[in-house]
Coordinates of C-alpha atoms in Angstrom, one line a residue:
Chain A
X235 CA -21.2 -31.7 -78.8
X236 CA -24.3 -31.3 -81.3
X237 CA -25.9 -28.0 -82.6
X238 CA -29.2 -27.8 -84.3
X239 CA -28.7 -24.8 -86.6
X240 CA -26.2 -21.8 -87.2
X241 CA -25.5 -20.0 -84.0
X242 CA -27.4 -16.2 -83.3
X243 CA -26.2 -13.1 -81.9
X244 CA -25.8 -14.4 -78.5
X245 CA -28.5 -17.3 -78.1
X246 CA -28.5 -20.4 -76.8
X247 CA -28.5 -23.0 -79.8
X248 CA -28.1 -26.4 -77.9
X249 CA -31.2 -28.0 -78.0
X250 CA -30.0 -31.4 -77.3
X251 CA -31.1 -32.2 -73.5
X252 CA -27.7 -33.2 -72.3
X253 CA -26.4 -29.6 -73.6
X254 CA -28.9 -28.0 -71.8
X255 CA -28.1 -30.1 -68.5
X256 CA -24.5 -29.2 -69.1
X257 CA -25.4 -25.3 -69.3
X258 CA -27.3 -25.4 -66.1
X259 CA -25.1 -27.2 -64.2
X260 CA -22.4 -24.6 -64.9
X261 CA -24.9 -21.8 -64.3
X262 CA -25.7 -23.6 -60.8
X263 CA -22.1 -23.9 -60.0
X264 CA -21.6 -20.2 -61.0
X265 CA -23.9 -18.9 -58.7
X266 CA -22.9 -21.4 -55.7
X267 CA -19.2 -20.3 -56.5
X268 CA -20.2 -16.7 -56.4
X269 CA -22.3 -16.7 -53.2
X270 CA -19.3 -18.8 -51.6
X271 CA -16.8 -16.4 -52.4
X272 CA -19.3 -13.6 -51.4
X273 CA -19.5 -15.1 -47.8
X274 CA -15.7 -15.8 -48.0
X275 CA -15.1 -11.8 -48.2
X276 CA -17.5 -10.9 -46.0
X277 CA -16.1 -13.0 -43.1
X278 CA -12.6 -11.8 -43.9
X279 CA -13.8 -8.4 -43.8
X280 CA -16.0 -8.6 -40.9
X281 CA -13.4 -10.7 -38.9
X282 CA -10.4 -7.8 -39.8
X283 CA -12.6 -5.2 -39.0
X284 CA -13.0 -6.0 -35.4
X285 CA -10.1 -7.2 -34.4
X286 CA -8.9 -5.0 -31.5
X287 CA -6.6 -6.3 -28.7
X288 CA -5.4 -4.0 -25.8
X289 CA -2.5 -5.0 -23.7
X290 CA -3.0 -5.1 -19.7
X291 CA 0.7 -5.7 -19.1
X292 CA 2.9 -4.6 -21.5
X293 CA 7.2 -3.6 -21.3
X294 CA 8.1 -0.2 -23.0
X295 CA 9.7 -1.7 -25.8
X296 CA 6.7 -1.6 -28.1
X297 CA 5.1 2.0 -28.8
X298 CA 1.7 0.5 -29.0
X299 CA -0.5 -1.3 -26.2
X300 CA -3.6 -1.4 -28.2
X301 CA -3.7 -2.8 -31.5
X302 CA -6.2 -2.5 -34.5
X303 CA -6.4 -3.3 -37.9
X304 CA -5.9 0.5 -39.0
X305 CA -2.3 0.4 -37.1
X306 CA -0.7 -1.0 -40.3
X307 CA -2.0 0.6 -43.7
X308 CA -1.7 -2.6 -45.4
X309 CA -4.6 -4.0 -43.1
X310 CA -7.0 -1.0 -44.2
X311 CA -6.5 -2.1 -47.9
X312 CA -7.0 -5.6 -47.3
X313 CA -10.3 -4.6 -46.0
X314 CA -10.9 -2.1 -48.7
X315 CA -10.2 -4.9 -51.4
X316 CA -12.5 -7.4 -49.5
X317 CA -15.1 -4.7 -49.2
X318 CA -15.3 -3.6 -52.7
X319 CA -14.8 -7.4 -54.1
X320 CA -17.8 -8.6 -51.5
X321 CA -20.3 -5.7 -52.7
X322 CA -19.3 -6.7 -56.6
X323 CA -19.6 -10.6 -56.2
X324 CA -23.2 -9.6 -54.3
X325 CA -24.3 -7.3 -57.2
X326 CA -23.0 -10.3 -59.8
X327 CA -25.4 -13.0 -57.8
X328 CA -28.1 -11.2 -59.5
X329 CA -26.8 -11.7 -63.2
X330 CA -25.8 -15.0 -62.1
X331 CA -29.3 -16.0 -60.8
X332 CA -30.7 -14.4 -64.3
X333 CA -28.7 -17.1 -66.2
X334 CA -29.9 -19.8 -64.0
X335 CA -33.4 -19.0 -65.1
X336 CA -32.5 -17.5 -68.2
X337 CA -34.8 -14.8 -67.6
X338 CA -32.5 -12.7 -70.3
X339 CA -31.7 -15.6 -72.4
X340 CA -30.7 -13.4 -75.6
X341 CA -28.0 -11.8 -73.4
X342 CA -26.4 -14.8 -72.1
X343 CA -23.5 -14.6 -74.0
X344 CA -22.5 -11.1 -73.6
X345 CA -23.1 -11.3 -69.6
X346 CA -20.7 -14.1 -69.3
X347 CA -18.2 -12.2 -71.3
X348 CA -18.3 -8.9 -68.9
X349 CA -18.5 -11.2 -66.0
X350 CA -15.3 -12.7 -66.7
X351 CA -13.9 -9.5 -67.4
X352 CA -14.8 -8.0 -64.4
X353 CA -14.2 -11.3 -62.3
X354 CA -10.8 -11.2 -63.6
X355 CA -10.3 -7.2 -62.3
X356 CA -11.6 -8.2 -59.1
X357 CA -9.4 -11.2 -58.8
X358 CA -6.4 -9.1 -59.3
X359 CA -7.6 -6.7 -56.9
X360 CA -8.1 -9.0 -54.2
X361 CA -5.3 -11.0 -54.5
X362 CA -3.1 -7.7 -54.0
X363 CA -4.9 -7.4 -51.0
X364 CA -4.8 -10.4 -49.4
X365 CA -1.1 -11.4 -50.2
X366 CA 0.2 -7.6 -49.2
X367 CA -1.8 -8.4 -45.9
X368 CA -0.2 -12.1 -45.5
X369 CA 3.2 -10.4 -46.3
X370 CA 2.7 -8.4 -43.2
X371 CA 1.3 -10.8 -41.2
X372 CA 4.3 -13.0 -41.9
X373 CA 6.4 -10.3 -40.9
X374 CA 4.3 -9.6 -37.8
X375 CA 5.0 -13.5 -36.8
X376 CA 8.5 -13.9 -37.7
X377 CA 10.0 -10.5 -37.8
X378 CA 13.4 -9.8 -39.6
X379 CA 16.4 -9.3 -37.7
X380 CA 18.3 -8.2 -40.8
X381 CA 15.9 -5.2 -41.1
X382 CA 15.7 -5.0 -37.2
X383 CA 12.0 -5.1 -37.6
X384 CA 11.0 -7.5 -34.3
X385 CA 8.0 -10.0 -34.5
X386 CA 5.2 -8.4 -32.9
X387 CA 2.9 -11.4 -32.4
X388 CA 4.6 -12.3 -29.2
X389 CA 3.1 -9.7 -27.3
X390 CA -0.3 -9.4 -29.6
X391 CA -1.3 -12.8 -29.8
X392 CA -4.7 -12.6 -29.8
X393 CA -4.4 -9.9 -32.9
X394 CA -2.2 -12.1 -34.8
X395 CA -4.5 -15.1 -34.5
X396 CA -7.5 -12.9 -36.0
X397 CA -5.9 -11.0 -38.9
X398 CA -4.1 -14.7 -40.0
X399 CA -8.2 -16.1 -39.8
X400 CA -8.9 -13.5 -41.8
X401 CA -6.7 -14.4 -44.4
X402 CA -8.1 -18.0 -44.9
X403 CA -11.9 -16.9 -45.9
X404 CA -9.8 -14.9 -48.5
X405 CA -7.9 -17.5 -50.1
X406 CA -11.6 -19.6 -50.0
X407 CA -12.3 -16.9 -52.0
X408 CA -9.6 -16.5 -54.5
X409 CA -9.9 -20.2 -55.4
X410 CA -13.8 -19.6 -56.0
X411 CA -12.9 -16.5 -58.1
X412 CA -10.8 -18.8 -59.7
X413 CA -13.0 -21.6 -60.8
X414 CA -15.7 -19.2 -61.4
X415 CA -13.4 -17.6 -64.3
X416 CA -12.9 -21.1 -65.6
X417 CA -16.8 -22.0 -65.6
X418 CA -17.6 -18.6 -67.4
X419 CA -14.8 -19.3 -70.1
X420 CA -16.3 -23.2 -70.5
X421 CA -19.8 -21.8 -70.8
X422 CA -19.1 -18.8 -73.5
X423 CA -17.5 -21.6 -75.4
X424 CA -20.4 -23.3 -75.3
X425 CA -22.9 -20.5 -76.3
Chain B
X1050 CA -22.0 -11.0 -86.8
X1051 CA -22.6 -13.4 -90.0
X1052 CA -22.2 -17.2 -90.2
X1053 CA -22.0 -19.2 -92.8
X1054 CA -22.9 -22.4 -91.2
X1055 CA -23.7 -24.5 -87.7
X1056 CA -20.6 -24.4 -85.4
X1057 CA -18.5 -27.6 -85.3
X1058 CA -16.4 -29.1 -82.8
X1059 CA -13.6 -26.2 -82.4
X1060 CA -13.3 -24.8 -85.7
X1061 CA -13.3 -21.2 -86.9
X1062 CA -16.8 -20.8 -88.9
X1063 CA -16.4 -16.9 -90.0
X1064 CA -15.9 -16.9 -93.6
X1065 CA -16.6 -13.1 -93.3
X1066 CA -13.7 -11.1 -94.5
X1067 CA -14.3 -8.5 -91.5
X1068 CA -14.9 -11.6 -88.8
X1069 CA -11.3 -12.9 -90.3
X1070 CA -9.4 -9.8 -89.6
X1071 CA -11.1 -9.2 -86.3
X1072 CA -10.1 -12.7 -85.1
X1073 CA -6.5 -12.3 -86.8
X1074 CA -6.4 -8.9 -85.0
X1075 CA -6.9 -10.4 -81.7
X1076 CA -4.5 -13.3 -82.2
X1077 CA -1.9 -10.3 -83.0
X1078 CA -2.8 -8.3 -79.7
X1079 CA -2.4 -11.6 -77.8
X1080 CA 0.7 -12.2 -79.1
X1081 CA 2.1 -8.8 -78.5
X1082 CA 0.5 -8.7 -75.0
X1083 CA 2.5 -11.9 -73.8
X1084 CA 5.6 -11.0 -75.4
X1085 CA 5.0 -7.7 -73.5
X1086 CA 4.3 -9.5 -70.2
X1087 CA 7.6 -11.8 -70.5
X1088 CA 9.4 -8.7 -70.7
X1089 CA 7.8 -7.0 -67.9
X1090 CA 8.6 -10.2 -65.8
X1091 CA 11.9 -10.8 -66.9
X1092 CA 13.3 -7.3 -66.5
X1093 CA 11.6 -7.4 -62.9
X1094 CA 13.1 -10.8 -62.0
X1095 CA 16.4 -9.7 -63.3
X1096 CA 16.5 -6.0 -61.3
X1097 CA 15.6 -8.0 -58.1
X1098 CA 17.9 -10.6 -58.7
X1099 CA 20.7 -8.3 -59.0
X1100 CA 19.8 -6.1 -56.2
X1101 CA 23.1 -5.5 -54.0
X1102 CA 24.0 -2.9 -51.8
X1103 CA 27.0 -2.8 -49.2
X1104 CA 27.0 0.2 -46.8
X1105 CA 30.7 1.7 -46.1
X1106 CA 29.7 3.9 -43.1
X1107 CA 26.8 2.4 -41.0
X1108 CA 25.9 3.1 -37.3
X1109 CA 25.2 0.4 -35.3
X1110 CA 21.3 0.8 -35.3
X1111 CA 21.1 -1.8 -38.2
X1112 CA 21.9 -5.5 -38.4
X1113 CA 23.0 -5.8 -41.6
X1114 CA 25.6 -3.8 -43.9
X1115 CA 24.8 -5.6 -46.7
X1116 CA 21.3 -5.5 -48.6
X1117 CA 20.2 -8.4 -51.0
X1118 CA 16.7 -9.5 -52.1
X1119 CA 17.1 -12.4 -50.2
X1120 CA 17.4 -10.7 -47.1
X1121 CA 13.6 -10.5 -47.2
X1122 CA 11.7 -13.9 -47.7
X1123 CA 8.9 -11.6 -49.4
X1124 CA 11.5 -10.7 -52.3
X1125 CA 12.6 -14.3 -52.8
X1126 CA 8.7 -15.0 -53.1
X1127 CA 8.7 -12.3 -55.6
X1128 CA 11.4 -13.5 -57.7
X1129 CA 10.0 -16.9 -57.7
X1130 CA 6.7 -16.0 -59.2
X1131 CA 8.4 -13.4 -61.5
X1132 CA 10.4 -16.8 -62.9
X1133 CA 7.4 -19.1 -63.1
X1134 CA 5.2 -16.4 -64.7
X1135 CA 8.0 -15.5 -67.3
X1136 CA 8.5 -19.1 -67.9
X1137 CA 5.1 -19.7 -68.5
X1138 CA 4.5 -16.7 -70.9
X1139 CA 7.7 -17.7 -72.9
X1140 CA 5.8 -21.2 -73.1
X1141 CA 2.7 -19.9 -74.0
X1142 CA 4.3 -17.4 -76.7
X1143 CA 4.4 -20.9 -78.9
X1144 CA 0.9 -21.5 -78.5
X1145 CA -0.2 -17.9 -79.3
X1146 CA 2.2 -18.1 -82.6
X1147 CA 0.1 -21.1 -83.9
X1148 CA -2.8 -19.3 -83.3
X1149 CA -1.7 -16.3 -85.2
X1150 CA -0.5 -18.5 -88.6
X1151 CA -3.3 -21.0 -87.6
X1152 CA -1.0 -23.9 -87.7
X1153 CA -3.5 -26.2 -85.7
X1154 CA -6.5 -24.5 -86.8
X1155 CA -8.8 -27.1 -85.4
X1156 CA -7.6 -26.7 -81.6
X1157 CA -8.0 -23.1 -81.9
X1158 CA -11.0 -23.0 -79.4
X1159 CA -9.4 -25.6 -76.8
X1160 CA -6.4 -23.8 -77.3
X1161 CA -8.0 -20.7 -76.1
X1162 CA -9.6 -22.0 -73.0
X1163 CA -6.4 -23.3 -71.6
X1164 CA -4.7 -20.6 -72.1
X1165 CA -7.5 -18.6 -70.3
X1166 CA -7.1 -20.6 -67.4
X1167 CA -3.4 -21.0 -67.2
X1168 CA -3.4 -17.0 -67.3
X1169 CA -5.9 -16.4 -64.8
X1170 CA -3.7 -19.1 -62.0
X1171 CA -0.8 -16.7 -63.5
X1172 CA -2.4 -13.9 -62.9
X1173 CA -3.4 -14.9 -59.0
X1174 CA 0.2 -15.9 -58.8
X1175 CA 2.1 -13.3 -59.9
X1176 CA -0.3 -10.7 -58.2
X1177 CA 0.3 -12.3 -54.9
X1178 CA 4.4 -11.9 -55.2
X1179 CA 4.0 -8.4 -56.7
X1180 CA 1.4 -6.8 -54.0
X1181 CA 3.5 -9.1 -50.9
X1182 CA 6.7 -7.0 -52.4
X1183 CA 4.9 -3.8 -52.3
X1184 CA 3.9 -4.2 -49.0
X1185 CA 7.4 -4.8 -47.9
X1186 CA 8.6 -2.5 -50.2
X1187 CA 6.5 0.4 -48.8
X1188 CA 7.5 -0.5 -45.0
X1189 CA 11.0 -0.3 -45.8
X1190 CA 10.2 3.3 -47.2
X1191 CA 7.5 4.4 -44.6
X1192 CA 8.2 2.1 -41.5
X1193 CA 5.3 1.4 -39.1
X1194 CA 5.8 3.8 -36.2
X1195 CA 3.1 1.7 -34.0
X1196 CA 4.5 -1.6 -34.9
X1197 CA 8.2 -0.1 -34.0
X1198 CA 9.2 -1.0 -37.5
X1199 CA 11.5 1.6 -38.9
X1200 CA 12.1 2.5 -42.1
X1201 CA 15.4 1.2 -43.9
X1202 CA 15.5 3.2 -47.2
X1203 CA 17.0 6.1 -45.5
X1204 CA 20.2 4.0 -45.1
X1205 CA 19.5 1.6 -47.9
X1206 CA 18.3 4.5 -50.8
X1207 CA 19.7 2.7 -53.7
X1208 CA 18.6 -0.7 -52.5
X1209 CA 14.9 0.6 -52.2
X1210 CA 15.4 2.3 -55.5
X1211 CA 15.9 -0.6 -57.2
X1212 CA 13.5 -3.3 -55.6
X1213 CA 11.0 -0.1 -56.3
X1214 CA 11.8 0.1 -60.1
X1215 CA 11.3 -4.1 -60.1
X1216 CA 7.9 -3.2 -59.0
X1217 CA 7.0 -1.5 -62.0
X1218 CA 7.6 -4.3 -64.5
X1219 CA 5.5 -6.5 -62.4
X1220 CA 2.5 -4.2 -62.7
X1221 CA 2.9 -3.5 -66.4
X1222 CA 2.8 -7.7 -66.7
X1223 CA -0.4 -7.5 -64.4
X1224 CA -1.9 -5.2 -66.9
X1225 CA -1.0 -7.2 -69.4
X1226 CA -2.2 -10.2 -68.4
X1227 CA -5.8 -8.8 -67.7
X1228 CA -5.8 -7.5 -71.3
X1229 CA -4.7 -10.9 -72.6
X1230 CA -7.6 -13.0 -70.7
X1231 CA -10.1 -10.2 -71.7
X1232 CA -8.8 -10.9 -75.4
X1233 CA -9.1 -14.5 -75.3
X1234 CA -12.5 -14.5 -73.9
X1235 CA -13.7 -12.6 -76.8
X1236 CA -11.8 -14.7 -79.1
X1237 CA -13.5 -17.7 -77.4
X1238 CA -16.8 -16.1 -77.7
X1239 CA -16.4 -15.7 -81.8
X1240 CA -15.1 -19.5 -82.5

């Protein structure tokens, strides 16, 4: 990697066209992954938030006949984390775009550091919501004979299908967040 | 920040004593947080793995009289993720120590980048295990009337206390991992 001179307070110093192209590639990838992750969280939140099933014919064994996401607090937590992370990703798209078009060239490095820290916090928060919901979905499907928790998905199959689908978007967004942190770290090392 | 000359392939270029001291401080903090996180995961894994309660007087309502962590698959997953992250943190202590004493000075930057990426993956894995277990512990304490899942902690109070305690170590380790990623990112930006 060629450098033209001493590094100065946060400014890009690479004048080599290959370096310039590589940095631009990283910025574009960051933008695309961020938009992809925002879309994943939005889809998950919408699918979870609109999940509603009312049973027509049901025995007396199950106490609820209408199943909504907020019947289980974990799903409410999942929806909240999705909403927070979706808002953050949408707002951070602005910073990502500014890096692509380099309108705030002098603050590229500090912007990336802030993005890595916030991305990491969001990854932790998001993973908490997604895996807590997965644990409950797993329980809803399989139940647990030892604890006498019966599976509810036999009755609420449409409800279970939708909440399971909602998790898929979340895991894509998780992978996108890990890639985002990796890209930003590489970008910082090249500043 | 003063730099003495052009940055060269991954080598530290700061010759300013203040910069040197700051970098050393970051390396020491990295080492301490890594050891702290490893201890947290180890404690959690040991507490979870040794949790075992047998009830002497129990009605017919609950199907199990002996409660162990592997009665619930989520706790087995939690123990597995704790074990993996604990092994990783212990192994990475070696790299962290090498940064403190700077025995592999020429690869400081690339080492830090690898550590950030692995730390991020471990954070995601670890958070998945911890929050899935938290969701089940919450259910064990509170139950869910809508899904007809009754709380089991009224019977298995010692079991529930231990697994709840096990989660505390995990959350300390999570905070330590987030701080580790932040420290490494700042260190990379200074290389």
